[in-house]
Short mmCIF file of C-alpha atoms and ligand atoms in Angstrom, two decimals:
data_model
loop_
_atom_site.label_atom_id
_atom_site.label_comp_id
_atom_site.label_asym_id
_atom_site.label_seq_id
_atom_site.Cartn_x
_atom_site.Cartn_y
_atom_site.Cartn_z
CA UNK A 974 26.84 16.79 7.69
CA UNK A 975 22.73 15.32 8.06
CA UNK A 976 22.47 15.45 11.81
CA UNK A 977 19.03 13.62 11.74
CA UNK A 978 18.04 10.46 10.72
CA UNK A 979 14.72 10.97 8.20
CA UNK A 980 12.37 9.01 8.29
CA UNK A 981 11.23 7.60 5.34
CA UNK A 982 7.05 6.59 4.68
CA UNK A 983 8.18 3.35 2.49
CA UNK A 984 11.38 1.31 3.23
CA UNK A 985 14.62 1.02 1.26
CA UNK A 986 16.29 -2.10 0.36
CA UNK A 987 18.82 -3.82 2.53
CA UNK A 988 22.73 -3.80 1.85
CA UNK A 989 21.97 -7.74 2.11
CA UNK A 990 18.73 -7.95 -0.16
CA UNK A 991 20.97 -5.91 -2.85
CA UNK A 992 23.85 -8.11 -2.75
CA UNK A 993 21.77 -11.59 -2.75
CA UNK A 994 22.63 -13.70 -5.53
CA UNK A 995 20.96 -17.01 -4.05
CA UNK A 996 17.44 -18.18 -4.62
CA UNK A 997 15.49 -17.65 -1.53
CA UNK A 998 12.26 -19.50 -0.63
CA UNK A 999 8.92 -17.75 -1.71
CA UNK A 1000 6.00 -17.83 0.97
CA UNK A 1001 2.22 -19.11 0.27
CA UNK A 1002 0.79 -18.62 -1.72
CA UNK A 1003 3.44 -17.53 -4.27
CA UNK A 1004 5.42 -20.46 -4.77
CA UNK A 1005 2.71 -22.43 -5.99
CA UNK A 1006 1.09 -22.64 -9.73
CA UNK A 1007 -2.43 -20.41 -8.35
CA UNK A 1008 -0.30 -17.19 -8.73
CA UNK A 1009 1.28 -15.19 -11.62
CA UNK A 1010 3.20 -11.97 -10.80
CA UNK A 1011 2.62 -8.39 -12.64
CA UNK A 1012 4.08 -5.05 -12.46
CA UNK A 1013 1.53 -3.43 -10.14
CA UNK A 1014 -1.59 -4.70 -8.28
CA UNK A 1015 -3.07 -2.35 -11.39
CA UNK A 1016 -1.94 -4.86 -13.89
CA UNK A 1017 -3.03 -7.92 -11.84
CA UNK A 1018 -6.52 -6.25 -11.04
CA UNK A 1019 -7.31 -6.36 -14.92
CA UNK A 1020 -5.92 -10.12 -15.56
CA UNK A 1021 -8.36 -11.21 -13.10
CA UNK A 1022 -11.12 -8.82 -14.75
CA UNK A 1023 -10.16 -11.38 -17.94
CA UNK A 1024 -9.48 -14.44 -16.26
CA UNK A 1025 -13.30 -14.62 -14.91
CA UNK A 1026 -14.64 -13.53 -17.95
CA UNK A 1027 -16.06 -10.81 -17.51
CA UNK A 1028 -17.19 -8.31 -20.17
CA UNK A 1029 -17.55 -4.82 -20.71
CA UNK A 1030 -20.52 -3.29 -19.90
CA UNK A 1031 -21.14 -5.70 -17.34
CA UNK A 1032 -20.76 -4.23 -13.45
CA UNK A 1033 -18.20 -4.59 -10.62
CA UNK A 1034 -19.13 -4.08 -7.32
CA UNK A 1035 -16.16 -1.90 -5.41
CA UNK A 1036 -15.65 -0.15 -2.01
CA UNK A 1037 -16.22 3.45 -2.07
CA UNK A 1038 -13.34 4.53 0.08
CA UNK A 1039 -10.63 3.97 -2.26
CA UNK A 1040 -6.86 4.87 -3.45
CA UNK A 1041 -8.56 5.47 -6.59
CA UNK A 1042 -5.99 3.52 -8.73
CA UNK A 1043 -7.53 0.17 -8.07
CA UNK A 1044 -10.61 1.41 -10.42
CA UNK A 1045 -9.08 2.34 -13.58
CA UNK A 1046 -7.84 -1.15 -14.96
CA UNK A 1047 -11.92 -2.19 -14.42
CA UNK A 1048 -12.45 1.09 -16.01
CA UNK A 1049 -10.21 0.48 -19.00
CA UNK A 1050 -11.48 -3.46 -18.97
CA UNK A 1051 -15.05 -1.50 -20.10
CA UNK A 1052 -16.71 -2.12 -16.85
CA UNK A 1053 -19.06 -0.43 -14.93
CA UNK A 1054 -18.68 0.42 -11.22
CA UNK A 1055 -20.94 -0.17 -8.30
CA UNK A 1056 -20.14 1.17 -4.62
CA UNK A 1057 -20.28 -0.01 -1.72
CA UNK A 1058 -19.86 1.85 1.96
CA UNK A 1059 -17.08 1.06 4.19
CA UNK A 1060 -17.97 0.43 8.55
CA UNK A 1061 -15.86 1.47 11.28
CA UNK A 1062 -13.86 -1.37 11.49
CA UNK A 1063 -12.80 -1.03 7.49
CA UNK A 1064 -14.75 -3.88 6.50
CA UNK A 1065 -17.99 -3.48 3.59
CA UNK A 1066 -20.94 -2.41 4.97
CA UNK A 1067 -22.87 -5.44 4.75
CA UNK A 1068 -26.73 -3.87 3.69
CA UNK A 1069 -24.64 -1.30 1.30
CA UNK A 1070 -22.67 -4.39 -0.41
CA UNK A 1071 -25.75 -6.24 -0.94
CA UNK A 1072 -27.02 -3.16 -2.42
CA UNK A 1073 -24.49 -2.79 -4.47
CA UNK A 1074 -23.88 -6.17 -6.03
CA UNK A 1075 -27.84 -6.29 -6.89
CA UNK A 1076 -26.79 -6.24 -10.37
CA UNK A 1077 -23.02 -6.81 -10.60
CA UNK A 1078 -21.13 -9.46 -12.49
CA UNK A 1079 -18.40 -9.40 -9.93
CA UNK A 1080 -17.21 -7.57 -6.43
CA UNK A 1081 -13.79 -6.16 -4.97
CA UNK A 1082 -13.19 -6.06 -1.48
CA UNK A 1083 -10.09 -4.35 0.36
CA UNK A 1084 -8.02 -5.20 2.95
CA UNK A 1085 -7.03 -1.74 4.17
CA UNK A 1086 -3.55 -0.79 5.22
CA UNK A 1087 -2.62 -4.93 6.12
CA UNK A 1088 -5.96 -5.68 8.65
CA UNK A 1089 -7.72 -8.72 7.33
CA UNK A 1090 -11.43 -7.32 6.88
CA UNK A 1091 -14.60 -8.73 7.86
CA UNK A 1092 -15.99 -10.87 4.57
CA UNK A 1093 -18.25 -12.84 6.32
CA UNK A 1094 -21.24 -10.99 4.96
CA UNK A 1095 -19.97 -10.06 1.34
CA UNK A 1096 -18.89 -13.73 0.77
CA UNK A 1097 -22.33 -15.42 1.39
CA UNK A 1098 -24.06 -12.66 -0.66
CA UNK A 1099 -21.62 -13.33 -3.65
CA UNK A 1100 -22.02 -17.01 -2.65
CA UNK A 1101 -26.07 -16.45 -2.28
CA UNK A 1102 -25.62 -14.41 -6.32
CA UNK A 1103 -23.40 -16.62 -8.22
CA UNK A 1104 -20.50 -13.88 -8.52
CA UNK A 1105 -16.79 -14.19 -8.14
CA UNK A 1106 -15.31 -11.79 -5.40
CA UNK A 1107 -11.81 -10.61 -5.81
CA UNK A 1108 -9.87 -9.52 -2.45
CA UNK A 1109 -7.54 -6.42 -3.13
CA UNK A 1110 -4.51 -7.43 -0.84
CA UNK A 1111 -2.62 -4.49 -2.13
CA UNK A 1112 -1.67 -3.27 1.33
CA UNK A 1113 -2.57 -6.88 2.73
CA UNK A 1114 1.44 -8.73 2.14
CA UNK A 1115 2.04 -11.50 4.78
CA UNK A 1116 -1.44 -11.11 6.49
CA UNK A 1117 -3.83 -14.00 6.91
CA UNK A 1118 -7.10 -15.10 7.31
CA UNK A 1119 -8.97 -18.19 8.62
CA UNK A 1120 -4.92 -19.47 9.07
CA UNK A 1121 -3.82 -19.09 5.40
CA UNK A 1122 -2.13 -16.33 3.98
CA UNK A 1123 -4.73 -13.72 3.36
CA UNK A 1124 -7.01 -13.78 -0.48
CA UNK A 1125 -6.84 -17.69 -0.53
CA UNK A 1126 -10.75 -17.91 0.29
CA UNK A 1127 -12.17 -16.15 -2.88
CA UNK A 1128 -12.09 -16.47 -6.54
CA UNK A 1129 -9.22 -13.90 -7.12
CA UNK A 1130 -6.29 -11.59 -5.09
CA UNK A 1131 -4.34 -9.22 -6.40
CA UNK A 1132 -0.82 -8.09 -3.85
CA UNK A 1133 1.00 -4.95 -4.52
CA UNK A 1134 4.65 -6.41 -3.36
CA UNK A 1135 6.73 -3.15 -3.59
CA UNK A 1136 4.23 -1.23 -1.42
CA UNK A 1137 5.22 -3.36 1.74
CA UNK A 1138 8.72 -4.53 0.49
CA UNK A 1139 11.10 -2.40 -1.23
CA UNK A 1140 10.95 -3.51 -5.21
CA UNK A 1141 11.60 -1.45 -8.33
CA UNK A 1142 7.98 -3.10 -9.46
CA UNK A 1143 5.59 -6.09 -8.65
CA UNK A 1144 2.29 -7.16 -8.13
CA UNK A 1145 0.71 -10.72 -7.73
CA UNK A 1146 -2.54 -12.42 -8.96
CA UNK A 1147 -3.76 -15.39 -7.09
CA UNK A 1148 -6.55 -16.90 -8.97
CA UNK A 1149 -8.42 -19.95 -7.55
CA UNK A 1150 -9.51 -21.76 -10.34
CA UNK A 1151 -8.69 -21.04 -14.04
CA UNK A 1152 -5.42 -19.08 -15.79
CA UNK A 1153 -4.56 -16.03 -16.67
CA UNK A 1154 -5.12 -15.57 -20.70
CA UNK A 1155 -1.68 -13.92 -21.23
CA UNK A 1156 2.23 -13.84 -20.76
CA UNK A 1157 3.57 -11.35 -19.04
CA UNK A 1158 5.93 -9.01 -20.67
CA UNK A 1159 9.07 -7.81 -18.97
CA UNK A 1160 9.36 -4.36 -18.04
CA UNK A 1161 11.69 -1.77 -19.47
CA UNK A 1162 15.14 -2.25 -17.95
CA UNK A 1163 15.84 1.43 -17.97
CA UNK A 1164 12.51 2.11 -15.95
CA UNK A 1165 13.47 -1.14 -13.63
CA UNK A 1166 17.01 0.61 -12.77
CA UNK A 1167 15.72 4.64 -12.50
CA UNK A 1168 13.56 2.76 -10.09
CA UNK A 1169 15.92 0.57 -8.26
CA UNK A 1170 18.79 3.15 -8.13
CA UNK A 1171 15.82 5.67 -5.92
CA UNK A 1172 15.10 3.33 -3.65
CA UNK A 1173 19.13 2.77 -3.32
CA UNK A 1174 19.44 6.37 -2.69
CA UNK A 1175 16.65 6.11 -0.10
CA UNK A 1176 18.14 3.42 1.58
CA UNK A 1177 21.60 5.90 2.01
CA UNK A 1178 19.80 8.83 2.83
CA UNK A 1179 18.41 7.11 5.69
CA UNK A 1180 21.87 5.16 6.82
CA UNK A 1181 22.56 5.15 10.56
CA UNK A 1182 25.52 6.00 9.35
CA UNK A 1183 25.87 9.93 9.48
CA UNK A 1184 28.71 10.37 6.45
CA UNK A 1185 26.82 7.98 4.31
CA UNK A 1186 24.03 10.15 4.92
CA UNK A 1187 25.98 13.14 4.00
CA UNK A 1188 27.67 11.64 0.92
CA UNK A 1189 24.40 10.51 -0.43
CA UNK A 1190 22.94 14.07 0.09
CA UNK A 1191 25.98 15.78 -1.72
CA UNK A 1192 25.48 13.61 -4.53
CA UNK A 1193 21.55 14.20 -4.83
CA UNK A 1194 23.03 18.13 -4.45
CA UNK A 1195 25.52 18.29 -7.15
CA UNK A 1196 23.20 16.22 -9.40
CA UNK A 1197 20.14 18.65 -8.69
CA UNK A 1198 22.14 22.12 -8.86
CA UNK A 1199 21.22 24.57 -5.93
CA UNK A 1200 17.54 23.68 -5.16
CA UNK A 1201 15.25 25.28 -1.96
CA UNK A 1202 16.92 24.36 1.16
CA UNK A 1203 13.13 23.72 2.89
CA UNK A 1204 12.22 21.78 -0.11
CA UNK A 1205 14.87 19.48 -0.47
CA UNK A 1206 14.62 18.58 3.41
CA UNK A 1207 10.82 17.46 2.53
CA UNK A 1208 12.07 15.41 -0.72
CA UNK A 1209 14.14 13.75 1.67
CA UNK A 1210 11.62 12.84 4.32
CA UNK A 1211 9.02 11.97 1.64
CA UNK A 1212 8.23 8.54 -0.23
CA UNK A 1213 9.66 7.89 -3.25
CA UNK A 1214 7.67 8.84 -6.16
CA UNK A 1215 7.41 5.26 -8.30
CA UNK A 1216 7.92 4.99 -11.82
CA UNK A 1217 4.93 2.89 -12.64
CA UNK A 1218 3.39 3.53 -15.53
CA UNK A 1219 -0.10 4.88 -15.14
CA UNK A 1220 -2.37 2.17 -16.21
CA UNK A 1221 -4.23 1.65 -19.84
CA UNK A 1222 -4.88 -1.54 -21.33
CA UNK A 1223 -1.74 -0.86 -23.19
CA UNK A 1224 0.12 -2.24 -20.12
CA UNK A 1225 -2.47 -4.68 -18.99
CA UNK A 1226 0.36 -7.54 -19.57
CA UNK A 1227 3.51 -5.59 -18.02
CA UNK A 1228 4.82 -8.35 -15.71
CA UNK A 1229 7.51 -7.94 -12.96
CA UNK A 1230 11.43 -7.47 -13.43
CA UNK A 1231 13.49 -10.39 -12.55
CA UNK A 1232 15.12 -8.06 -10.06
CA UNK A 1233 12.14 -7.44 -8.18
CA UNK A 1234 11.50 -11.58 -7.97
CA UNK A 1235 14.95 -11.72 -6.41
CA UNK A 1236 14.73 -9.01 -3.74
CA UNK A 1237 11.25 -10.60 -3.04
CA UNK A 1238 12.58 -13.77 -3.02
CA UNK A 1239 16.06 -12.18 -0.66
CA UNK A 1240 13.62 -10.72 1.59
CA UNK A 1241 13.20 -12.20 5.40
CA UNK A 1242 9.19 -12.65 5.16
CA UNK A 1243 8.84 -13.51 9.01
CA UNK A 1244 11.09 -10.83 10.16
CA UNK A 1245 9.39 -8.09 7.68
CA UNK A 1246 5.97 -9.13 9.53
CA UNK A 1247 7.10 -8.91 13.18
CA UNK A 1248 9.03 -5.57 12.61
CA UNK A 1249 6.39 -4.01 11.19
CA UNK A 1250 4.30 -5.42 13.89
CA UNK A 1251 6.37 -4.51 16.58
CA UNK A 1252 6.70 -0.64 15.48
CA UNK A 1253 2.89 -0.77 14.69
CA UNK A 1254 2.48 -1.69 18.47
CA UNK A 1255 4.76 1.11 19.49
CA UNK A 1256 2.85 3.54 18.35
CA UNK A 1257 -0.59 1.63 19.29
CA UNK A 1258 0.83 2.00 23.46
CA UNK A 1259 1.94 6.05 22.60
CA UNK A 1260 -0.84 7.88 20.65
CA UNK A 1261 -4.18 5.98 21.83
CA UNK A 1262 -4.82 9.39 23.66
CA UNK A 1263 -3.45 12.71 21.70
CA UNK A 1264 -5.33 15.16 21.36
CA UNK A 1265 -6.24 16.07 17.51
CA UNK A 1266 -5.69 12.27 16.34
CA UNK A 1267 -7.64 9.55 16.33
CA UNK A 1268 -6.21 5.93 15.67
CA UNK A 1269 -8.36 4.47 12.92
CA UNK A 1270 -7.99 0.71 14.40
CA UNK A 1271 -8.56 -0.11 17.82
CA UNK A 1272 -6.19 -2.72 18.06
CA UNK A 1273 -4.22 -4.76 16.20
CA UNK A 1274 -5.20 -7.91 14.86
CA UNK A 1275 -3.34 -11.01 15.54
CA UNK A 1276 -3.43 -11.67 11.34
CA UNK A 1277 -2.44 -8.44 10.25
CA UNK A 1278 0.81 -7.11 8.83
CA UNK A 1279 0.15 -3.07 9.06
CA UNK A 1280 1.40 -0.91 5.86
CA UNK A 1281 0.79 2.37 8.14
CA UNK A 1282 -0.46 3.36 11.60
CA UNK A 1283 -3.34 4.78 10.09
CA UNK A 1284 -4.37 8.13 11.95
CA UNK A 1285 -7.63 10.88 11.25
CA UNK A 1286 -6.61 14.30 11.88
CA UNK A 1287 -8.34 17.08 11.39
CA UNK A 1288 -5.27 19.74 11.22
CA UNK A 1289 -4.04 16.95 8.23
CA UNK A 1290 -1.18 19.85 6.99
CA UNK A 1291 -0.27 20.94 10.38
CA UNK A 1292 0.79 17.90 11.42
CA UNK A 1293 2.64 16.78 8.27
CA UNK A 1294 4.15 20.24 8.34
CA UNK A 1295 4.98 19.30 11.73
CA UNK A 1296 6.51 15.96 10.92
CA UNK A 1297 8.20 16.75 7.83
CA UNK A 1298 10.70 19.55 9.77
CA UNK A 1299 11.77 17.05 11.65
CA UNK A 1300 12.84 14.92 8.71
CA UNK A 1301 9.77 12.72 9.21
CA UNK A 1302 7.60 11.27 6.65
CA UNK A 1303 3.71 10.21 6.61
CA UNK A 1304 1.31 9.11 3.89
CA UNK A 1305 -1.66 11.24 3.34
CA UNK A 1306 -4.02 8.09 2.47
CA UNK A 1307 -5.46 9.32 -0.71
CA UNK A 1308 -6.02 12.65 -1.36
CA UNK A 1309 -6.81 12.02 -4.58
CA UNK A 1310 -11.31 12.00 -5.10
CA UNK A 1311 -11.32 9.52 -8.21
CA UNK A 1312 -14.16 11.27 -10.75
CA UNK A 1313 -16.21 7.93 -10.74
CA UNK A 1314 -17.01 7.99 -7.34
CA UNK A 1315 -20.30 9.52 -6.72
CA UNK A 1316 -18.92 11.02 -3.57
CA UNK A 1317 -22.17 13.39 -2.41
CA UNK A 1318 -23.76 9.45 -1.54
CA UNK A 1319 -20.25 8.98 0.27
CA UNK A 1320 -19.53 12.05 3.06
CA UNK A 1321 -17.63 9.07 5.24
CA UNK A 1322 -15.38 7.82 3.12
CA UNK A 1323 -14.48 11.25 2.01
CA UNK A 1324 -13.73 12.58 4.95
CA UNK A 1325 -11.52 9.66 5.76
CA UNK A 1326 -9.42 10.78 2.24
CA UNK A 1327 -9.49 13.85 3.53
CA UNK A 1328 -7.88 13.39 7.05
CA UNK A 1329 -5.95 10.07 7.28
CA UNK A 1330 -2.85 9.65 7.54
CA UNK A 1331 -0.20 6.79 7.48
CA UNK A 1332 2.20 7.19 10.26
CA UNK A 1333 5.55 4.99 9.38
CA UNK A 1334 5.83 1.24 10.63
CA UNK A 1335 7.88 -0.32 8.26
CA UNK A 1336 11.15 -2.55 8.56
CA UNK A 1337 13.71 -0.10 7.46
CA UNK A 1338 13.17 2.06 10.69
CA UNK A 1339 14.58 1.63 14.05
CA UNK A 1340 13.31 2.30 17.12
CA UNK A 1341 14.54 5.34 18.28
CA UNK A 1342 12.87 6.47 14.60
CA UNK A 1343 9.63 5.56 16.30
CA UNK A 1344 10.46 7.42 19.27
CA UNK A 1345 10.97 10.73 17.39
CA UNK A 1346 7.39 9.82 15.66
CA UNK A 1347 6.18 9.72 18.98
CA UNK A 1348 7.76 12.98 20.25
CA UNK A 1349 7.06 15.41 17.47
CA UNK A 1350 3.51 13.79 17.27
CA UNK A 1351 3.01 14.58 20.78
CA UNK A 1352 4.55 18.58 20.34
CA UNK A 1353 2.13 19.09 17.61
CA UNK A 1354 -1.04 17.98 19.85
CA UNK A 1355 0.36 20.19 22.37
CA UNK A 1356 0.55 23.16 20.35
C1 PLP B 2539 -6.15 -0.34 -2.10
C2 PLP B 2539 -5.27 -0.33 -3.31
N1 PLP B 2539 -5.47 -1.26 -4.25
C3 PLP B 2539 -4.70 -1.32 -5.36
C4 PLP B 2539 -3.71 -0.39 -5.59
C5 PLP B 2539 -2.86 -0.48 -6.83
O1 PLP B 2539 -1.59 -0.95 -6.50
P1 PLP B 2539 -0.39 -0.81 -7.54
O2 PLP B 2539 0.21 0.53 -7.31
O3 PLP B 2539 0.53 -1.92 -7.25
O4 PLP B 2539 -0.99 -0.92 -8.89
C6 PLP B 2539 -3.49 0.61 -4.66
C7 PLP B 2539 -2.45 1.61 -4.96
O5 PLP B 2539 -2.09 2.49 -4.41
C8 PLP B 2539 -4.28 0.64 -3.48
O6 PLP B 2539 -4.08 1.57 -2.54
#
């Protein structure tokens, strides 16, 4: 029988989100006519690329600390990239953005891991240019800014639903003025329910309930064959693995499954917020002063809705190594160095890919989950 609880990086769906049948309300900005929804952020990042007209071979200003799969649909959209530096806080550099948009048709900014950034600066120099900025709010769900839900200030926002809710698929586009030019196509239903059935299976691998735990793992066992004890104990502490399709302009009008708009719509927004929030906070009062690991924010804002406790450490594997045989997940922020990032004119931002990592906040844990965070956190400094 699984004596431990994992803990998962992403939450699972709730028993009650699964079984909803009713129509629950939608929160700003998307129950109103500005936003159209998408399969991924991906998807929504190129409709906005079309929807302010711009062209290939014209430039995008973007930030140079990156997931890396927030540049391909401009890629694929024919457009050329521009970077920016990131500050301390995780908001543009202000003297590097200005730099950068010199000659740009457009800008991104990001809202990293749910803390509204600073945009003072980048929106008067896009105001000061004549360019249309576009907010990525991937990691941004229920945060705000200036007292409305977060992206409503600029031309464009893209969301990336599933990455703070559990969905099979989804991403938003909130445009300010003007349409999107196309209709979104629904998504396969066999990749909708290979997705929806994993993040079932991660919602019963990480039951409080010990047998449904168990049962879940025998069925994952039988289904698998005999596999690497040690390896299938990491499987089951890591994130699911999403069945997105990587992007080409192929899929630039893959919209999201009706199944995903009902678990968005089943989902308690407020209570999503303050959990994450709350667990975010937990951690904040625990692991301001460890040795080896370094909060990236100093505190957390009173608009933000965290994805991740984002952490640098140095000893990166020793510490997920650490974490994972305990059953406990974390997300290595971006390992991945996208190829179209000139990275030798970006040392900061690549040392940040190197050594950050997303320590669990999310709504699916409890807090005695946060607790055994805390404790094998603090046994790895120690060592
Ligand atoms: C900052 C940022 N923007 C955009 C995206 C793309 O989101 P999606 O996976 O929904 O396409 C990601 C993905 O990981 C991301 O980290």
């Amino acid at each position: 029988m699984t004596q431990v609880r994992p803990v998962s990086s992403m939450p699972g769906p709730s028993v009650a989100a699964l079984l909803a049948r009713g129509m629950g309300p939608l929160p700003r900005p998307f129950d109103g006519p500005n936003v159209t929804f998408w399969n991924s952020a991906r998807v929504a990042l190129w409709q906005a690329a079309h929807a302010l007209g711009l062209r290939p071979g014209q430039t995008i200003a973007v930030p140079a600390f990156c997931c890396g799969s927030e540049l391909d649909p401009f890629l694929a959209a024919g457009l050329k990239l521009s970077f920016f530096a990131i500050g301390d806080d995780l908001s543009p550099d202000p003297v590097s953005f200005a730099q950068a948009t010199e000659h740009a048709s457009a800008a991104m900014v990001t809202h990293y891991l749910g803390f509204p950034a600073d945009l003072r600066p980048a929106k008067e120099i896009t105001r000061q240019r004549g360019i249309p900025l576009i907010e990525d709010c991937a990691h941004a769900l229920y945060a705000t800014q200036d007292g409305k839900p977060i992206g409503m200030t600029s031309e464009a926002a893209v969301f990336s639903l599933r990455k703070t809710i559990a969905l099979p698929d989804g991403g938003a586009l909130y445009l300010k003025t003007g349409q999107v030019r196309t209709v979104a196509k629904p998504p396969s239903p066999d990749i909708v329910q290979r997705s929806t059935r994993k993040l079932v299976s991660l919602t019963l691998r990480t039951h409080p309930l010990a047998f449904v735990r168990a049962a879940e793992d025998l069925r994952r066992r039988m289904k698998a064959g005999r596999r690497n004890p040690a390896q299938a104990k990491l499987e089951a502490a890591d994130d699911i693995q999403w069945d997105l399709q990587p992007f080409t302009a192929d899929h630039s009008d893959l919209g999201m499954s009706s199944r995903s708009l009902r678990l968005f719509r089943a989902s308690d927004h407020e209570a999503v917020r303050a959990s994450r929030r709350r667990h975010y906070q937990m951690l904040e009062a625990a692991l301001s002063d460890v040795r080896g690991l370094k909060p990236m924010k100093s505190r957390l804002h009173p608009d933000a809705c965290p994805l991740f406790f984002p952490v640098l450490v140095e000893e990166i594997a020793t510490l997920r190594r650490a974490l994972a045989n305990e059953s406990v997940a974390a997300k290595h922020m971006w390992p991945l160095l996208h190829p179209a990032v000139p990275w030798e004119r970006f040392p900061r931002e690549r040392i940040w890919k190197e050594n950050m990592l997303g320590l669990p906040v999310h709504q699916s844990l409890q807090d005695g989950d946060i607790d055994r965070l805390v404790h094998v956190v603090k046994r790895w400094s120690r060592t």
